[in-house]
Amino acid sequence: MMHDNPRPSLDRTLKSAMSPHKPMFAEMFVAEDADPRTDVPTRADEKAMLAAFLRWQRQTLMLKCADLDPQAMAQRSVPFSGLSLLGLVRHLADIERRWFRRDMAGHAVDPHFGTEDHPDAAFDDAASDAETVAQAWRLWQEKIDFADRFVAEAANLEVTCTDPWRGTITLRWVLVHLVEEYARHNGHADFLRQGIDGAVGV
């Protein structure tokens, strides 16, 4: 999906401060007929529904980052905060890696960015160069591909693992948590993107 491109570029019309009318937060971020996100089914079993909601949140992050150059991706639009869109992509790559590869699959892996001595490295070290941006998208997509395969192959949502912090957790818990994690950070992405070029919308 994004393996050959350092940032997502989507065939759609962004709504921004440059639009002929004042952009509204309740509008779509893109023209409705150009929204690249996959609709969540209104009727599906629980596993398919949770996976679809998580996919939609992941695609929303892509949409918020679409067509930005490395400098804009690394821009910290809120002066008092270290958050950037690039930092969010790097952070969420580590989040996907933690819950699906380390915990659910039981692989002995460390975060790509955060460390015990520098837990906020995903944000603090988000440099505004093309190589750093391309690496972030590549690692994020690799983690999503692994997670999607794991979920598809899981017998059910009652598959469990042991997390050092939470104790015994189920795949259901992980999927709900990841939807919550992306939803929270997509809220941050709303502010970051608006600060870069004025684009707003859901």
Coordinates of C-alpha atoms in Angstrom, one line a residue, residues 2 10 21 57 87 97 167-168 192 202:
M2 CA 2.8 2.5 0.9
L10 CA -4.3 9.7 -2.1
H21 CA -16.2 28.1 1.5
Q57 CA -8.8 4.3 12.0
G87 CA 6.0 11.1 15.6
R97 CA 4.5 -4.2 17.4
G167 CA -1.6 -9.5 32.9
T168 CA -3.8 -11.9 30.9
L192 CA -1.6 18.9 13.7
V202 CA -13.6 13.8 9.8

